[in-house]
Coordinates of C-alpha atoms in Angstrom, one line a residue:
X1 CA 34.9 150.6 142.8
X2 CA 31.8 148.2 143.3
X3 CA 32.4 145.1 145.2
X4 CA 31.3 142.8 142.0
X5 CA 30.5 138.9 142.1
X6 CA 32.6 136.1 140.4
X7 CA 31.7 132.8 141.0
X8 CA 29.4 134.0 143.3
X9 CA 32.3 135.2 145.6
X10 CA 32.7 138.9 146.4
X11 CA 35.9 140.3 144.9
X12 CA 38.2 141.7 147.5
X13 CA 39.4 145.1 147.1
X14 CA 43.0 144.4 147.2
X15 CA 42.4 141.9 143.9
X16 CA 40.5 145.1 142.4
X17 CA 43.5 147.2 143.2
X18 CA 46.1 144.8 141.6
X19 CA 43.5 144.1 138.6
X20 CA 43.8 148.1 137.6
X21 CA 47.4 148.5 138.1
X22 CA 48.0 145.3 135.8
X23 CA 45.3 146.7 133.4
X24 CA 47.0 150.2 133.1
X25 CA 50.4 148.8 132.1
X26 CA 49.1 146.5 129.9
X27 CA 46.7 149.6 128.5
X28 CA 50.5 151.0 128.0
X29 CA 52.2 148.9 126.5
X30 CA 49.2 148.4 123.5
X31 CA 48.5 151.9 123.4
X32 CA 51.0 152.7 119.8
X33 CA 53.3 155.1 122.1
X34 CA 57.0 153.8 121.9
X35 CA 57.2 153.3 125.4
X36 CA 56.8 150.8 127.4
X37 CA 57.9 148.8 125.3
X38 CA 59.8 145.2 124.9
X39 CA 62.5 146.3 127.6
X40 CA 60.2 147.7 129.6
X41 CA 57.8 144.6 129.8
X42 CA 60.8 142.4 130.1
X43 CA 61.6 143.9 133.2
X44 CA 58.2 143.8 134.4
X45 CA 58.4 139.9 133.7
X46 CA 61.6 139.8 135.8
X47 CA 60.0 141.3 138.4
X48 CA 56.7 139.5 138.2
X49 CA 59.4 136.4 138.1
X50 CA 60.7 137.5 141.3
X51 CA 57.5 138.1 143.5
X52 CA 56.5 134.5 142.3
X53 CA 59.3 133.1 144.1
X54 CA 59.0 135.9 147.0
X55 CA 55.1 134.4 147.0
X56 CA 56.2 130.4 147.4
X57 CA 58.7 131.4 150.1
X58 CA 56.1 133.2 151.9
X59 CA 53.6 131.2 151.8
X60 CA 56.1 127.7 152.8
X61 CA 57.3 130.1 156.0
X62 CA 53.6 130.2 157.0
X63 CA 52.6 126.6 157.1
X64 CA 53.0 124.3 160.7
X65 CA 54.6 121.5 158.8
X66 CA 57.7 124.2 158.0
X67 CA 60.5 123.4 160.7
X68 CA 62.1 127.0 162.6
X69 CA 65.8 126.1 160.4
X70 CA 64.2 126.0 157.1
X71 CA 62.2 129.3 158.3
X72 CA 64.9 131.5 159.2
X73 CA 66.6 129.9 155.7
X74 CA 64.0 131.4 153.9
X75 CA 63.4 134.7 155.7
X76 CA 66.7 135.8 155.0
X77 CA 66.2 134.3 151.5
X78 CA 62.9 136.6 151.2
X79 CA 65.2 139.8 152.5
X80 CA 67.1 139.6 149.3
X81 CA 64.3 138.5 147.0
X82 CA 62.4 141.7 148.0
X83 CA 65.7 144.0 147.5
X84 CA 65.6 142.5 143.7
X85 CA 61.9 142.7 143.2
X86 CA 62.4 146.7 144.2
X87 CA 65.0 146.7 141.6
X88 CA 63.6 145.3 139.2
X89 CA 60.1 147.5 139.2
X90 CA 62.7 150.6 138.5
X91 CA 64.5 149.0 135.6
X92 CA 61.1 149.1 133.7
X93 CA 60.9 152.2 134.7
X94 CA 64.3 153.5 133.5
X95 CA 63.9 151.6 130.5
X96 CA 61.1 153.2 129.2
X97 CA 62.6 156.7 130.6
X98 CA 66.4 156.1 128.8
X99 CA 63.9 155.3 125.5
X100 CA 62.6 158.8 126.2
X101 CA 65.7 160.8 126.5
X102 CA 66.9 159.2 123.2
X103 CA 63.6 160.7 121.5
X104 CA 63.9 163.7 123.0
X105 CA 67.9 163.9 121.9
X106 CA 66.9 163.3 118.3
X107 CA 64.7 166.4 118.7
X108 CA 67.7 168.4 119.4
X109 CA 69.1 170.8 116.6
X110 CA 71.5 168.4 114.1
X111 CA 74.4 171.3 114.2
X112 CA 74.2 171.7 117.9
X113 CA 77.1 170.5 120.3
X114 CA 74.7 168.7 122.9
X115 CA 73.3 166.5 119.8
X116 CA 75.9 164.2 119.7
X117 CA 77.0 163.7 123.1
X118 CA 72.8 163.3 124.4
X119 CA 72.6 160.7 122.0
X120 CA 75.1 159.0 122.8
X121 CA 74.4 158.7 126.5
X122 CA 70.7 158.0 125.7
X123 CA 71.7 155.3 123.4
X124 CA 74.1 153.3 126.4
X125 CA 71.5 153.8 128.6
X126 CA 68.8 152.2 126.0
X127 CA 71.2 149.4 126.3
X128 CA 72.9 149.1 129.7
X129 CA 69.3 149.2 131.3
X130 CA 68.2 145.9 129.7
X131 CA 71.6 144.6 130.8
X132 CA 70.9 145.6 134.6
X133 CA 67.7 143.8 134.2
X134 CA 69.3 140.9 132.6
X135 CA 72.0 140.3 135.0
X136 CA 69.4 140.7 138.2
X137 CA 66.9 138.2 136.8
X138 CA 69.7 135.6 136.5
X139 CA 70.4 136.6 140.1
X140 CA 66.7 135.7 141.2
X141 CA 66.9 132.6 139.2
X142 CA 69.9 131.7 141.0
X143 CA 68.2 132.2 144.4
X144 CA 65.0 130.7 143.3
X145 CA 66.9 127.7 142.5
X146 CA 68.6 127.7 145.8
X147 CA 65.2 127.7 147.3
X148 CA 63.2 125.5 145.7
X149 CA 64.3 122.7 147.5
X150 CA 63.3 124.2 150.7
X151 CA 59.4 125.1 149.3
X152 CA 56.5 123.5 149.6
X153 CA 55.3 121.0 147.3
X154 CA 52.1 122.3 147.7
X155 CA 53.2 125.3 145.8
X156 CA 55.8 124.1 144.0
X157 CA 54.1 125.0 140.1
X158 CA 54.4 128.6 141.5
X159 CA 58.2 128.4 141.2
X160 CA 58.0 126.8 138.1
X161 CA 56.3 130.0 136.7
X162 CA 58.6 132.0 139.1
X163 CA 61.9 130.7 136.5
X164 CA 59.7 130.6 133.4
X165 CA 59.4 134.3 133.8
X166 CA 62.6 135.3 134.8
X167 CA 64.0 133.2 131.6
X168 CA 61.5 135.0 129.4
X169 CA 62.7 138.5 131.0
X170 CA 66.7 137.3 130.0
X171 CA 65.5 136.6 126.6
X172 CA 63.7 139.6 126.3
X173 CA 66.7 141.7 127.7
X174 CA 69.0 140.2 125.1
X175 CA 67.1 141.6 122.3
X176 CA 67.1 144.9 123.7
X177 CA 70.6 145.0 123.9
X178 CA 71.6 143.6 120.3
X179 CA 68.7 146.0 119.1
X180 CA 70.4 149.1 120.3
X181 CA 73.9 147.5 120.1
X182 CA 74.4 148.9 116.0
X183 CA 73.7 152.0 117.1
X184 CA 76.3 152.2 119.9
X185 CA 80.2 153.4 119.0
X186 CA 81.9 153.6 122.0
X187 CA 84.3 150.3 121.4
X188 CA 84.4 150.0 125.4
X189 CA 80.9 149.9 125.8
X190 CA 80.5 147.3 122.6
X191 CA 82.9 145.4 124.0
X192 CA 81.2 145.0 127.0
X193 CA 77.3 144.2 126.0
X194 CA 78.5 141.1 123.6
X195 CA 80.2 139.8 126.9
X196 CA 77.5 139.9 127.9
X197 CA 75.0 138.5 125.8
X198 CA 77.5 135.7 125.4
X199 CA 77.1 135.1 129.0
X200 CA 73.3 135.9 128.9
X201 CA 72.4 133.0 126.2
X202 CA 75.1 130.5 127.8
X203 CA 73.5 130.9 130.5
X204 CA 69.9 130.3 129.6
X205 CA 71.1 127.1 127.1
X206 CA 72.6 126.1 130.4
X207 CA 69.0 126.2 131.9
X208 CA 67.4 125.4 129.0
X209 CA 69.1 121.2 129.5
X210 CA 68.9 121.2 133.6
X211 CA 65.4 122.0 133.6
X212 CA 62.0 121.0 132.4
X213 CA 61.5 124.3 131.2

């Protein structure tokens, strides 16, 4: 890749290398396939969400004006945020995958014995994995909240975004699991994902009056 001029700056490889990896998932997700689709990319926000917040922590542990208690605060803050953001990049990965197994189920012969009992696994997976995504984004919110008092101003907007994502990637999780919820008959399992939800948009109306955003 050419080393190409923007604002008369070079570009530096690394931003090339991040600028195609965001390009092929967004070339995905437009492309007409079924997957990656909205759970997918609702995990992808959750763990763009997170590596905001990893990002202001960071970059507050690296200035002089940072004492060596709020440091070691957020170092061991930043240990957790990076177990969740490695999470998070395999729940849009199992999303689109359990999306795939229930395509390839439907394939199967109608009269066959492994019909039934493919689909139905495929189906609480097309729903559990939004869940798992759901429930870890409100646990980075939670931490990015218990940070932000600690960052720097300086890059304070960066947490902003940081929770605006993470909200979005709830939201997004939520549909996916009432999508896919009809489908489901395993009363358990039912019983379970409308806990959920219920928590999931409590939750985020909770948000939605002790924030700006």
């Amino acid at each position: 890749v050419q080393n190409k001029k923007i604002f008369g700056f070079g570009v530096r490889q690394n931003m090339v290398n991040w600028q195609n990896g965001a390009e092929s998932f967004i070339d995905a997700v437009s492309s007409g396939s079924a997957t990656p689709g909205g759970g997918a990319v609702g995990a992808f926000a959750a763990a763009n969400g997170c590596a905001l917040a990893m990002m202001s922590v960071s970059v507050t542990m690296k200035m002089k004006s940072t004492d060596a208690e709020t440091k070691k605060i957020l170092n061991e803050v930043l240990d957790e945020f990076i177990i969740l953001r490695d999470e998070l990049k395999e729940c849009y990965i199992n999303d689109a995958k359990a999306y795939e197994e229930y395509l390839s189920a439907k394939k199967l012969p109608a009269a066959s014995k492994e019909r039934a009992e493919y689909l139905k696994e495929a189906l609480a997976a097309c729903a559990k994995v939004p869940l798992d995504t759901a429930l870890k984004a409100v646990k980075t919110l939670q931490m990015t909240d218990e940070a932000e008092p600690r960052i720097s101003p300086v890059i304070k907007s960066d947490v902003i975004c940081a929770r605006i994502m993470l909200k979005a990637a709830i939201a997004c999780s939520v549909e996916n699991i009432k999508a896919n919820l009809p489908f489901i008959k395993d009363e358990a399992l039912i019983k379970e994902l409308e806990e959920n939800i219920r928590f999931l948009q409590t939750f985020c109306n909770v948000l939605a009056f002790s924030s700006s955003w």
